[in-house]
mmCIF file of C-alpha atoms and ligand atoms in Angstrom:
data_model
loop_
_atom_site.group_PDB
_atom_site.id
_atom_site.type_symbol
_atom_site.label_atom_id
_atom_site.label_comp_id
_atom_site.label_asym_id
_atom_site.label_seq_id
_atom_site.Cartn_x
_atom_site.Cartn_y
_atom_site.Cartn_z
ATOM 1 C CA UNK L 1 -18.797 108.124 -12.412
ATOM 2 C CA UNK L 2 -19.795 104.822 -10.877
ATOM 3 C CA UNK L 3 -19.583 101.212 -12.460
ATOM 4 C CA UNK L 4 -21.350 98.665 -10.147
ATOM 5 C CA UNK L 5 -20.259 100.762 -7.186
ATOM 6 C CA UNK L 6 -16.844 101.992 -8.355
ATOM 7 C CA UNK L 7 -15.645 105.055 -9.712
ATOM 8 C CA UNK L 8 -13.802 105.386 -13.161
ATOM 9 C CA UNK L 9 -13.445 107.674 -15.659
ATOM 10 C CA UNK L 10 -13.780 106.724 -19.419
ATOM 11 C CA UNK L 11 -9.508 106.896 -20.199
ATOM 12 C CA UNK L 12 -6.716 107.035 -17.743
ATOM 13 C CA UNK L 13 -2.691 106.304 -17.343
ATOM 14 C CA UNK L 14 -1.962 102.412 -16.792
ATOM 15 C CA UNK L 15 -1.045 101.316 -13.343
ATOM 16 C CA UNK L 16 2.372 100.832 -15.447
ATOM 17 C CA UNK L 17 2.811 104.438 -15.280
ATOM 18 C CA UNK L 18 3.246 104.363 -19.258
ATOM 19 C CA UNK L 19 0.605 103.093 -21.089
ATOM 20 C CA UNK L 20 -3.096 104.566 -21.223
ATOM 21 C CA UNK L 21 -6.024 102.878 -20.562
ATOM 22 C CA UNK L 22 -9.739 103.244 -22.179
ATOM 23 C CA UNK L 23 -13.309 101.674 -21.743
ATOM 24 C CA UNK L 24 -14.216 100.086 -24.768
ATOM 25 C CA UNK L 25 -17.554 101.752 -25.991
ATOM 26 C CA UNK L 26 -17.619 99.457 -29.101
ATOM 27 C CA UNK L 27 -18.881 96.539 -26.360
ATOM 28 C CA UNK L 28 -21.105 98.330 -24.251
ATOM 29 C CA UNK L 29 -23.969 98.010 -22.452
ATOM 30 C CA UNK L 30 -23.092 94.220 -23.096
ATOM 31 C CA UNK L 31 -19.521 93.690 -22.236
ATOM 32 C CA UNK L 32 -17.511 96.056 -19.973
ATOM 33 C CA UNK L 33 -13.619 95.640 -21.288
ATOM 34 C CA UNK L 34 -10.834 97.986 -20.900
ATOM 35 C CA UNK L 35 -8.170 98.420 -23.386
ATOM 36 C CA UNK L 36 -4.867 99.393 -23.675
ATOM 37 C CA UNK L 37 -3.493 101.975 -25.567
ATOM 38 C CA UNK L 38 0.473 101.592 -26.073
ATOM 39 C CA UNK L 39 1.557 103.269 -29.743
ATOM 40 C CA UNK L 40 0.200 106.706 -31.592
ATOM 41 C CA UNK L 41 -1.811 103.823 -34.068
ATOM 42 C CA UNK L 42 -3.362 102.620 -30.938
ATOM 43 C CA UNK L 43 -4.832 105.917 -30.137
ATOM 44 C CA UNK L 44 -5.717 106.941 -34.165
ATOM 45 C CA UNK L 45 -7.747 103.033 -34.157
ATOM 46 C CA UNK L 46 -9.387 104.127 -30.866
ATOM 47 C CA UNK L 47 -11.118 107.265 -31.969
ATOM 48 C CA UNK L 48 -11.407 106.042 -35.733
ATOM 49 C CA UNK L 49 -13.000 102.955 -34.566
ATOM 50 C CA UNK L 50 -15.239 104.364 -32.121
ATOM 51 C CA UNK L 51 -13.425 102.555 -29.053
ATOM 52 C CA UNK L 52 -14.046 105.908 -27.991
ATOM 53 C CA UNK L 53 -16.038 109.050 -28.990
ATOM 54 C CA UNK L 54 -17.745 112.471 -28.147
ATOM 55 C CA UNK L 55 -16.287 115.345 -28.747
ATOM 56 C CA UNK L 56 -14.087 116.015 -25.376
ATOM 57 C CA UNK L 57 -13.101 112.323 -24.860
ATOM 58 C CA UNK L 58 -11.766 112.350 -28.403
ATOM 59 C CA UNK L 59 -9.738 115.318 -27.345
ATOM 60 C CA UNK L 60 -8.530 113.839 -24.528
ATOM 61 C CA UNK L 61 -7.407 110.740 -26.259
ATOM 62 C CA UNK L 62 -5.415 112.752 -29.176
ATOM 63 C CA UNK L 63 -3.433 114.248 -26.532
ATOM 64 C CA UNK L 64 -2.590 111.082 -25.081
ATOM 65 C CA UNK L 65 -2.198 109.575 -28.168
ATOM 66 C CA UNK L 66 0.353 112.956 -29.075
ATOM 67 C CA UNK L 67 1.755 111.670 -25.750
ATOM 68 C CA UNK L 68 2.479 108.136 -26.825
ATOM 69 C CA UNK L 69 3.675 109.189 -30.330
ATOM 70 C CA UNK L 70 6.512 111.407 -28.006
ATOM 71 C CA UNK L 71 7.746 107.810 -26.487
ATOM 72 C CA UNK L 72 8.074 106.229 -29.726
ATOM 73 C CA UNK L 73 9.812 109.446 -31.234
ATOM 74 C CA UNK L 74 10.275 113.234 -29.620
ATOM 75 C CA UNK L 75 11.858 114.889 -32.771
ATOM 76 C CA UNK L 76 10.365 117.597 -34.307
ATOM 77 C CA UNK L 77 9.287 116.157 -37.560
ATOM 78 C CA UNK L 78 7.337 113.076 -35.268
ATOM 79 C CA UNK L 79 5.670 115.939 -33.572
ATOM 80 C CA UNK L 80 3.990 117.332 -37.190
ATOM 81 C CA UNK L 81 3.110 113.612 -38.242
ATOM 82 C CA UNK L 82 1.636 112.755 -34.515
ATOM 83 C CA UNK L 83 -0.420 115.466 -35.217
ATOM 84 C CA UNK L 84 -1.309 114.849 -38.669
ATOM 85 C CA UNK L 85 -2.280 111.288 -38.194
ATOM 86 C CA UNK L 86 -4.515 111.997 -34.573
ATOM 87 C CA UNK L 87 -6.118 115.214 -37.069
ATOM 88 C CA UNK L 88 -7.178 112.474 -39.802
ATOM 89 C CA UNK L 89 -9.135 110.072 -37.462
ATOM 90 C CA UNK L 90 -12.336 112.347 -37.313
ATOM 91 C CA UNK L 91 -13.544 115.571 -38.244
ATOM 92 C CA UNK L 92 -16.463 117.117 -37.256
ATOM 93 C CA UNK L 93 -15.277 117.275 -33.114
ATOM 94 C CA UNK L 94 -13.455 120.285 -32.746
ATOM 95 C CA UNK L 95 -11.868 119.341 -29.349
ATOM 96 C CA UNK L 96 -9.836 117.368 -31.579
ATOM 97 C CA UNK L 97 -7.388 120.173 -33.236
ATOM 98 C CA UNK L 98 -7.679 122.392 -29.772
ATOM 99 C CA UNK L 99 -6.011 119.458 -27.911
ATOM 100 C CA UNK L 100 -3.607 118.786 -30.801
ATOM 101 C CA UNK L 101 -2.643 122.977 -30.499
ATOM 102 C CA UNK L 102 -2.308 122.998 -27.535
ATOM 103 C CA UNK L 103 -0.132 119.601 -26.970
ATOM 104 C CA UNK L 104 2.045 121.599 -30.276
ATOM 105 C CA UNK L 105 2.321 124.794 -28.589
ATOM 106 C CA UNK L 106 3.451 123.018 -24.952
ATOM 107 C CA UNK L 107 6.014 120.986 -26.111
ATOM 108 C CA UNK L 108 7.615 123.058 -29.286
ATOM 109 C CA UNK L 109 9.891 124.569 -26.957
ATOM 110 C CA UNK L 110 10.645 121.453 -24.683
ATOM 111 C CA UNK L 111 14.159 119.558 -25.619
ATOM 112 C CA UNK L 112 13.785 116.561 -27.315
ATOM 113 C CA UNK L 113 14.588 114.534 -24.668
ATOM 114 C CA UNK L 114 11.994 115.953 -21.883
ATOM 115 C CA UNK L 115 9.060 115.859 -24.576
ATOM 116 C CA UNK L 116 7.764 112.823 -23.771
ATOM 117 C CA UNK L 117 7.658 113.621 -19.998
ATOM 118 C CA UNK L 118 6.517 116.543 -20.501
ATOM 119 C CA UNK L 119 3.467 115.782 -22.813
ATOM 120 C CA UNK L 120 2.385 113.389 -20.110
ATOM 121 C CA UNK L 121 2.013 116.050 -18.041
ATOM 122 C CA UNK L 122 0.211 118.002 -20.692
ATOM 123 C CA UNK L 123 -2.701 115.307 -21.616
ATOM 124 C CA UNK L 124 -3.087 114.843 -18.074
ATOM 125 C CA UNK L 125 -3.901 118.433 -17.098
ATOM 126 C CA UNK L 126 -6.426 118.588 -20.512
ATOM 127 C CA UNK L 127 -8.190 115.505 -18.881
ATOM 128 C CA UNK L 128 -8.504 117.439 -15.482
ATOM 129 C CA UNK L 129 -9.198 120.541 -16.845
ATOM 130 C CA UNK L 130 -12.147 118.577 -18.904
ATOM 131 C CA UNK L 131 -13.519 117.001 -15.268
ATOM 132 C CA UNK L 132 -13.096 120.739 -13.982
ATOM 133 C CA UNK L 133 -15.439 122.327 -16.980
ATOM 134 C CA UNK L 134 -18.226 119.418 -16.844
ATOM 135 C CA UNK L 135 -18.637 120.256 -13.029
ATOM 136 C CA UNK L 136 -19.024 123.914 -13.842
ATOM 137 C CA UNK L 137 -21.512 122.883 -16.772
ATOM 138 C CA UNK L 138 -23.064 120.935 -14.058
ATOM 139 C CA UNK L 139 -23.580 123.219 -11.692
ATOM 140 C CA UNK L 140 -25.502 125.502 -14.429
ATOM 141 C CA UNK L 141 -27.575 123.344 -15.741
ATOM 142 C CA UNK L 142 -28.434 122.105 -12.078
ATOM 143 C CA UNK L 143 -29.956 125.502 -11.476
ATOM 144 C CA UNK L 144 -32.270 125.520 -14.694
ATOM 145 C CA UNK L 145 -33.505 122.294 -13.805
ATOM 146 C CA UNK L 146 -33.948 123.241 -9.806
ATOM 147 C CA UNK L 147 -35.822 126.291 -11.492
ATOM 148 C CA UNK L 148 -37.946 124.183 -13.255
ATOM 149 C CA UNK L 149 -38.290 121.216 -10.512
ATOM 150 C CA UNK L 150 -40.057 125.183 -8.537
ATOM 151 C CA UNK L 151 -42.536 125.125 -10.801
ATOM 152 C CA UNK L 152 -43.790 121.623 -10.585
ATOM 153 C CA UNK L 153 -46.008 119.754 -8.339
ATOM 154 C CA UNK L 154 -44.103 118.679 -5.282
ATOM 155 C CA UNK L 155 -42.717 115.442 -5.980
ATOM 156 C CA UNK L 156 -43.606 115.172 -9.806
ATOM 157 C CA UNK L 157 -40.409 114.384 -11.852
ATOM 158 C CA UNK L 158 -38.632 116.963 -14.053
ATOM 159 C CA UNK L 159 -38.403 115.267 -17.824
ATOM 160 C CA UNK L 160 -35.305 115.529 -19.755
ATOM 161 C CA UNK L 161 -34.532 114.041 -22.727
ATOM 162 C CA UNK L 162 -31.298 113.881 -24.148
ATOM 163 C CA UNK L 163 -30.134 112.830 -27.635
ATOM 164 C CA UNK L 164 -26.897 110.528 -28.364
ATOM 165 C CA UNK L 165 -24.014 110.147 -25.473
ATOM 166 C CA UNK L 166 -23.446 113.724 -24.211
ATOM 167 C CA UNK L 167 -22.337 111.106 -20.970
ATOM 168 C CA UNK L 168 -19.456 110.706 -18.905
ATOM 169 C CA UNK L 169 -18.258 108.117 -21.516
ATOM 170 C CA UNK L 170 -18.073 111.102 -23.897
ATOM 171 C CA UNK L 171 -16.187 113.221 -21.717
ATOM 172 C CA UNK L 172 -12.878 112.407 -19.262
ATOM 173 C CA UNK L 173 -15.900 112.419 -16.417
ATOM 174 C CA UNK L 174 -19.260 113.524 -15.443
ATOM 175 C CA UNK L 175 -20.159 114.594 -19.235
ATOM 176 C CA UNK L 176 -21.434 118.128 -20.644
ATOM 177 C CA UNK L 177 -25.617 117.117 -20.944
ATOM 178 C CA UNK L 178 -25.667 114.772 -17.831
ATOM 179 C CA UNK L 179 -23.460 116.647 -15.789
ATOM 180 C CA UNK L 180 -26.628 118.931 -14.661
ATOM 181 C CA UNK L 181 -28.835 115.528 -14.640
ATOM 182 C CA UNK L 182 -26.121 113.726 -12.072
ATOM 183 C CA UNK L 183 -26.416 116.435 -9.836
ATOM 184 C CA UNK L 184 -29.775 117.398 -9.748
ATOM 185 C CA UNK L 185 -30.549 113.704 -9.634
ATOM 186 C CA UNK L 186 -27.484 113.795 -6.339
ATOM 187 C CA UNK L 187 -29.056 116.690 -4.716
ATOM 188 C CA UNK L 188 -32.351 114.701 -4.771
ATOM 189 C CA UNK L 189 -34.659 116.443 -7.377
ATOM 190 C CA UNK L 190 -37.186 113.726 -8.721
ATOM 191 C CA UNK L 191 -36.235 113.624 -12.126
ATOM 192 C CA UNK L 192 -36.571 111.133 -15.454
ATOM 193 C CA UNK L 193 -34.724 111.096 -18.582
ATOM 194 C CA UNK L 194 -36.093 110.419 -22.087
ATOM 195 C CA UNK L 195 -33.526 108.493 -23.885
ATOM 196 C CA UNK L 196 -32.907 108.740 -27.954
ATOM 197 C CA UNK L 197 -31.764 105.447 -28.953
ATOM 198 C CA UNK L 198 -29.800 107.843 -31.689
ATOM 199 C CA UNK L 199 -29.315 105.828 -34.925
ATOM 200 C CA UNK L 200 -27.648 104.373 -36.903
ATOM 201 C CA UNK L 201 -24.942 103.782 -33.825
ATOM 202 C CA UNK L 202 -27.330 103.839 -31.072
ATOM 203 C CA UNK L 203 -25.306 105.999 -28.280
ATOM 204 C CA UNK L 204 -28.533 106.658 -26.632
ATOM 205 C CA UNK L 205 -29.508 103.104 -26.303
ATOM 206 C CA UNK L 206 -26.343 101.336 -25.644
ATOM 207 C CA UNK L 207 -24.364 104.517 -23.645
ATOM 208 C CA UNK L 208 -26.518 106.740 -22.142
ATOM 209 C CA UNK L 209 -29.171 103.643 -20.869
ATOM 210 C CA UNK L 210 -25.882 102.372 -20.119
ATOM 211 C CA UNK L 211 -24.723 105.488 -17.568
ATOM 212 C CA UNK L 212 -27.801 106.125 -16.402
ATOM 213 C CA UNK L 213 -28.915 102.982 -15.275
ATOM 214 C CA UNK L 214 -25.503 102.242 -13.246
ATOM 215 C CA UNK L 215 -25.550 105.878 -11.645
ATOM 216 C CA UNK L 216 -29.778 105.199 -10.808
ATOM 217 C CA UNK L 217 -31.077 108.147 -12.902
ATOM 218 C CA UNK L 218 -34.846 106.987 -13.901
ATOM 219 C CA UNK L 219 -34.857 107.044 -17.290
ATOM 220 C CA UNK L 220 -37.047 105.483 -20.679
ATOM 221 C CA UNK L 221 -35.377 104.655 -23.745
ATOM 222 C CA UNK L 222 -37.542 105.935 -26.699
ATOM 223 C CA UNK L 223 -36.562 105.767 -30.625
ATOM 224 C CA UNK L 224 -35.884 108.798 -32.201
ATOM 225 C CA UNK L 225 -38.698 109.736 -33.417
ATOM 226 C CA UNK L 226 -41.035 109.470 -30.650
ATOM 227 C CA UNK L 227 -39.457 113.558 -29.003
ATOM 228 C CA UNK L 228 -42.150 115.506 -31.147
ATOM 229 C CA UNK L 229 -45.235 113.311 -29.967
ATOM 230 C CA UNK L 230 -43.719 113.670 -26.251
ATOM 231 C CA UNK L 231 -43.349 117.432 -26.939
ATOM 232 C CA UNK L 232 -46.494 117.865 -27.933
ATOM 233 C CA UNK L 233 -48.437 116.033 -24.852
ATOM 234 C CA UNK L 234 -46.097 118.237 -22.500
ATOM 235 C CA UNK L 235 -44.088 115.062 -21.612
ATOM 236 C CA UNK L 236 -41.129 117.027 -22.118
ATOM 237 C CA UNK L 237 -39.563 119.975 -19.444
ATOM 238 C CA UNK L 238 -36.661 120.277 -21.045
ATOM 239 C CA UNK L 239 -33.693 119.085 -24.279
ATOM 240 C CA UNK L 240 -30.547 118.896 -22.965
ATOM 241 C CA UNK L 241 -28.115 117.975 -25.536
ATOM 242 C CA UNK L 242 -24.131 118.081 -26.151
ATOM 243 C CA UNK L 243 -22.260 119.756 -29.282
ATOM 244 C CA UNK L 244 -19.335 118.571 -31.292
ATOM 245 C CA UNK L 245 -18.636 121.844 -32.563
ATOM 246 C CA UNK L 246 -20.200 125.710 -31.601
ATOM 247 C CA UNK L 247 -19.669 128.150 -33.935
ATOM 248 C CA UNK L 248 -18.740 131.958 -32.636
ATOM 249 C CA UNK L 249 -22.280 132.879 -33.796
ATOM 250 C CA UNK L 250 -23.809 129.984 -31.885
ATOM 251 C CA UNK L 251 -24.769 127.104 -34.217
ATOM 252 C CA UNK L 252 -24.160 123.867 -32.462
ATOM 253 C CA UNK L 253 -22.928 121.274 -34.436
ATOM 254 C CA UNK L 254 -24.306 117.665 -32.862
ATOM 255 C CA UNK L 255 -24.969 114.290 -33.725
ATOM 256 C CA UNK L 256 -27.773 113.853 -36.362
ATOM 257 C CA UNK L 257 -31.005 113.972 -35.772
ATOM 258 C CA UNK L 258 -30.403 116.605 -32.598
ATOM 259 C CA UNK L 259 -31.770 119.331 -35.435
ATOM 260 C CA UNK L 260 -35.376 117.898 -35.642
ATOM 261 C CA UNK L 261 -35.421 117.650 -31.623
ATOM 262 C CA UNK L 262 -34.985 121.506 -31.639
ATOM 263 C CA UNK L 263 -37.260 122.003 -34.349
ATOM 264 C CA UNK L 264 -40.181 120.083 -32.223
ATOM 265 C CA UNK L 265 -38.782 121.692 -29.154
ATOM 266 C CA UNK L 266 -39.721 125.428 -30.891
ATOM 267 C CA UNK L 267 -42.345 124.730 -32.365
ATOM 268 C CA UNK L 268 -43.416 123.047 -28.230
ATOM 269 C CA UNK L 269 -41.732 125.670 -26.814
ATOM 270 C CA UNK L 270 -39.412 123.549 -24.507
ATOM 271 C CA UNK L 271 -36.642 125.218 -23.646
ATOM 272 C CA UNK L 272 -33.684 123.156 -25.956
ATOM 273 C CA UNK L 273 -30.149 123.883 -24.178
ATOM 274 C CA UNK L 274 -27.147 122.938 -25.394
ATOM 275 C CA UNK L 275 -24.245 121.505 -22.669
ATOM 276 C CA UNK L 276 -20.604 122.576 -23.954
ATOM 277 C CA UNK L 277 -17.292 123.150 -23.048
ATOM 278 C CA UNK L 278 -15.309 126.478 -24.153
ATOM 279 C CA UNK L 279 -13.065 123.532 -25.909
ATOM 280 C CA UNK L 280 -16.357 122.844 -28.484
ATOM 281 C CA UNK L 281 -16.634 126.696 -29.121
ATOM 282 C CA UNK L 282 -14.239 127.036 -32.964
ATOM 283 C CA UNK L 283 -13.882 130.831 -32.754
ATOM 284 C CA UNK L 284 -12.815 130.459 -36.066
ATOM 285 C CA UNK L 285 -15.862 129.771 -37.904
ATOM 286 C CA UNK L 286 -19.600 131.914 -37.791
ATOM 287 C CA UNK L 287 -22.084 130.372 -40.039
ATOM 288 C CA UNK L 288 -22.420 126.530 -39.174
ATOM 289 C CA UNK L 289 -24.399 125.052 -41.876
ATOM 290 C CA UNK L 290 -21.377 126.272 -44.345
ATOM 291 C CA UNK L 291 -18.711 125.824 -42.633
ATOM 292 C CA UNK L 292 -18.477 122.778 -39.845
ATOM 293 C CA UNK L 293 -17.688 119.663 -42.148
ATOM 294 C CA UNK L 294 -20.009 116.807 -41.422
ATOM 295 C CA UNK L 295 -18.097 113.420 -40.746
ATOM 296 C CA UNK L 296 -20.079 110.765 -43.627
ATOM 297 C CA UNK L 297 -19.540 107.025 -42.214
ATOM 298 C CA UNK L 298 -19.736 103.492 -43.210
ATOM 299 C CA UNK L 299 -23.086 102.461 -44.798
ATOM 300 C CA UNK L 300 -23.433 99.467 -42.997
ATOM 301 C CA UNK L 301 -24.113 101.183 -39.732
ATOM 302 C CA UNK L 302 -27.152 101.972 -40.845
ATOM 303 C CA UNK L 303 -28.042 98.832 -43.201
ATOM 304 C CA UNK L 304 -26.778 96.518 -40.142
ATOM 305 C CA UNK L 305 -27.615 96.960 -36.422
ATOM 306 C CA UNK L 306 -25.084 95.585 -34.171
ATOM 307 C CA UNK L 307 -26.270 94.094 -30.607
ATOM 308 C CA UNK L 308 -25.936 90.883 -28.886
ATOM 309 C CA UNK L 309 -26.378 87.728 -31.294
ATOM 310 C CA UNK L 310 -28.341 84.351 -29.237
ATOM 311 C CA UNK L 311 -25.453 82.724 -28.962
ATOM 312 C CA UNK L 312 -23.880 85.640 -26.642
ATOM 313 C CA UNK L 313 -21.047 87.240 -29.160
ATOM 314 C CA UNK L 314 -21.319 90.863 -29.993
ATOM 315 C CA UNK L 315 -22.494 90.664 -33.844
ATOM 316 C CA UNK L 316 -24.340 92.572 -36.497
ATOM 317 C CA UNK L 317 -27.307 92.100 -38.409
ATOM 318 C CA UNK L 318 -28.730 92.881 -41.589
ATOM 319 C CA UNK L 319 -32.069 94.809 -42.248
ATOM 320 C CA UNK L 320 -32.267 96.682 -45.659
ATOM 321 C CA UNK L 321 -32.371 94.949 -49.256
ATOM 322 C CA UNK L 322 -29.142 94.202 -50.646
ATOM 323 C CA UNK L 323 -26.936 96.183 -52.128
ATOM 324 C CA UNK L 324 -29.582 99.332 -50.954
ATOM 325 C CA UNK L 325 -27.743 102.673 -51.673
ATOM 326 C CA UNK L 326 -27.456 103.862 -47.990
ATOM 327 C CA UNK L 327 -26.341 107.801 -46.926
ATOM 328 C CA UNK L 328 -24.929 108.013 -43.297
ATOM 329 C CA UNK L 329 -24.180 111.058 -42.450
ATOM 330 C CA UNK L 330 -23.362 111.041 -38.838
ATOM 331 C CA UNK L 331 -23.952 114.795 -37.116
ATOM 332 C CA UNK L 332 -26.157 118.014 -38.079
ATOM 333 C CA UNK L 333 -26.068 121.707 -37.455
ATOM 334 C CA UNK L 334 -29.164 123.978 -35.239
ATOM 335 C CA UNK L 335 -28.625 127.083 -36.056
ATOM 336 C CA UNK L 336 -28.228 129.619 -33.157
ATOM 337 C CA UNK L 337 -32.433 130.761 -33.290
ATOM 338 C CA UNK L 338 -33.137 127.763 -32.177
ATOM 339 C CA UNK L 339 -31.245 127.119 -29.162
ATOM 340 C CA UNK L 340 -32.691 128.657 -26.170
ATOM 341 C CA UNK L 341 -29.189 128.746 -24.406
ATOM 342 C CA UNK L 342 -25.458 127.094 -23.991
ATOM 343 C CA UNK L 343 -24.597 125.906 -20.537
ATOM 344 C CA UNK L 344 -20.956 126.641 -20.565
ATOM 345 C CA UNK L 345 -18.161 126.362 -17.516
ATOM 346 C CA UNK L 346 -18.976 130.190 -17.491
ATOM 347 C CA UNK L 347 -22.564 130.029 -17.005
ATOM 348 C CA UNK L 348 -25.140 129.956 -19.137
ATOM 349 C CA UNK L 349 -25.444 132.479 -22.482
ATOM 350 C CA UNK L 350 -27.556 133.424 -25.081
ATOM 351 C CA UNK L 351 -26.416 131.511 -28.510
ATOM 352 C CA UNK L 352 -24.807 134.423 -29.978
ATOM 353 C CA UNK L 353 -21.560 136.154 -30.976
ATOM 354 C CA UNK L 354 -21.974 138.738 -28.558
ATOM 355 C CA UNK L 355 -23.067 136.788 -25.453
ATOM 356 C CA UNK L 356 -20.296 134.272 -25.990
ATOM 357 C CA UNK L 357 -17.459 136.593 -27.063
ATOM 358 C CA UNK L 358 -18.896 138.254 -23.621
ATOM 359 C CA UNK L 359 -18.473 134.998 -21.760
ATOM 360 C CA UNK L 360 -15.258 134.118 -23.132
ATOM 361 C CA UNK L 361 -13.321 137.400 -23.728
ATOM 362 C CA UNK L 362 -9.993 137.057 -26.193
ATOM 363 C CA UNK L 363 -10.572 135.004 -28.631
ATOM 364 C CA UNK L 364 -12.567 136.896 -31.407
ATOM 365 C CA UNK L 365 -9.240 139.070 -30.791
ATOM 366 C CA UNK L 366 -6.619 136.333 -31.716
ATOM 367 C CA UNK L 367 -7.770 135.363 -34.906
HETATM 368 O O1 MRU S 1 -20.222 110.122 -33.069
HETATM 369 P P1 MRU S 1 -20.054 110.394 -31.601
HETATM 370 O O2 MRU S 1 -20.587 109.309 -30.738
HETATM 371 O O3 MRU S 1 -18.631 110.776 -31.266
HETATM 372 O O4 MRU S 1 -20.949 111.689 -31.356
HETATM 373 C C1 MRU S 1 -21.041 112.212 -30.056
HETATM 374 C C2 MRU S 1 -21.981 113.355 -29.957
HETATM 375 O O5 MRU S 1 -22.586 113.772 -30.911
HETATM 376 C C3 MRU S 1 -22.087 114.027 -28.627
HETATM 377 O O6 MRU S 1 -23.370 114.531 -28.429
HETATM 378 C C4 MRU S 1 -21.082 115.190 -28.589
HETATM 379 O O7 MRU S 1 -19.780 114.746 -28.883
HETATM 380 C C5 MRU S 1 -21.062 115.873 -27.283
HETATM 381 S S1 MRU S 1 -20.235 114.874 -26.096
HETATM 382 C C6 MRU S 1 -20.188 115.606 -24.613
#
């Protein structure tokens, strides 16, 4: 998507032809730098640190990162301790391991010598086939909200609101939950997006404002717990969120806070869909709540708030007590009644076992 006018997508190869290249999300909205990636630690740093995140961009970047690990060393043993190492940066995004499989299973039986080429070629068709499945999710969603656009007053905008960075900087391109918004907002249905700032990182606020603003979507930035009130004075059409991990049965795994959104959205009824790739979906796993481990991060993201100091650096700040016991746990689960539907590259289903096994025949079969 666009960046003062230009097109770029949130990770890409080098002009050198070798290296890979990343926006920095740890210095947006206030600083837009690009780094480089060069070495298998470069790429573990980048998602452990944040440099990058959501769910399909972390993908992505492991199988770069698998990539780069193959120049430093092909053998067979690298291979297992690439994909150990990319494994241990994060776990609650299940994009993760499927990029990590499927980067195992495509260069096991390559020689040695061609892995590294070969891997290349690999990451580079999981970042295009992640541009491919956001357009699909896109083209979905853009029918619910044309739907919904129908049944408005001429003219009167169709309100979204979103929670976290379900954005193009959490995907390769267009991203799952503003795919639909891009191209209703292209195809020139009024519409305005209510913005979670998301604590205690802010993704909303510093990412999604971020996106928004430089693609022209009309949007508010609202704290996180100003949804319900919204919900409740019919301020809100429709939740349109992302997922870090789907269970077979249909619980969607996203960043905190996204289960009291659907909780007001029910108890509102406003329709709450969830935007996800097949590569979200962990066929492996039913019952959410028990099963999806939640990632627990550093306590001073939420006793400091990072932003732009007065003197212009990038700095944090303190706002709790001292030495106050914090708990930061950084995603939560909506179970499956909840959800009114997943926009998927295959259209959009019922948050179920039965509709998505439907939708995505084969893999209840493999397991
Ligand atoms: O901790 P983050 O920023 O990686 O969390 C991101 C989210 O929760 C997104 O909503 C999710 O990955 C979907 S991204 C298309």
């Amino acid at each position: 998507m666009n960046v003062d006018g230009k097109p770029y997508r949130s990770i890409w190869l080098n002009a050198d032809g070798i290296s890979i290249d990343v926006i920095d999300q740890t210095r947006l909205p206030h600083e837009f730098e690009i780094l480089n990636l060069q070495t298998l630690d470069d790429s573990c740093a980048a998602i452990r640190d944040m440099v990058v995140r959501g769910a399909p961009l972390i993908g992505a970047t492991a199988a770069y990162g698998f990539y780069l690990a193959m120049r430093q060393n092909a053998s067979d043993s690298a291979m297992v301790s690439a994909y150990e190492a990319l494994y241990a940066t994060r776990p609650t995004a299940v994009n993760l391991r499927w990029a990590l499989d499927r980067m195992q299973a495509a260069l096991k039986p390559v020689a040695t010598h061609k892995r590294a080429a070969s891997a290349l070629d690999e990451a580079s068709a999981i970042a295009e086939l992640d541009i491919e499945i956001n357009q699909g999710i896109g083209r979905h969603g853009l029918e619910l909200i044309q739907d919904i656009a129908t049944g408005k007053q001429p003219g009167a905008a169709v309100n979204i609101l979103t929670h976290c960075n379900a954005g193009w900087l959490a995907t390769v391109d267009w991203g799952t939950a503003t795919a639909p918004i891009y191209m209703a907002h292209e195809a020139g249905i009024p519409l305005h997006v209510w913005v979670d700032e998301t604590r205690p990182r802010n993704q909303g606020a510093s990412l999604t404002a971020w996106e928004l603003g430089h693609h022209g979507v009309p949007h508010s930035l609202i704290v996180d717990n100003v949804g319900g009130h919204l919900m409740q004075h019919g301020m809100v059409d429709l939740c349109l969120v992302g997922s870090d991990r789907t269970t077979r049965s249909g619980d969607v795994c996203n960043k905190i806070g996204t289960y009291l959104k659907a909780l007001a959205a029910f108890d509102n009824k406003v329709p709450f869909y969830v935007c996800l790739p097949s590569t979200t979906i962990d066929w492996s796993i039913s019952d959410g709540l028990q099963n999806i481990p939640i990632e627990q991060r550093d306590s001073a993201e939420v006793s400091e708030i990072k932003g732009r100091l007065p003197d212009g650096e990038i700095g944090s700040v303190a706002i709790t007590p001292q030495d106050t016991a914090v708990v930061n746990y950084a995603f939560d689960v909506t179970p499956a009644r909840l959800v009114t539907g997943l926009i998927t590259e295959s259209g959009v289903v019922k948050a179920s076992e039965e509709s998505l096994s439907r939708a995505f025949p084969g893999h209840l079969s493999t397991l």
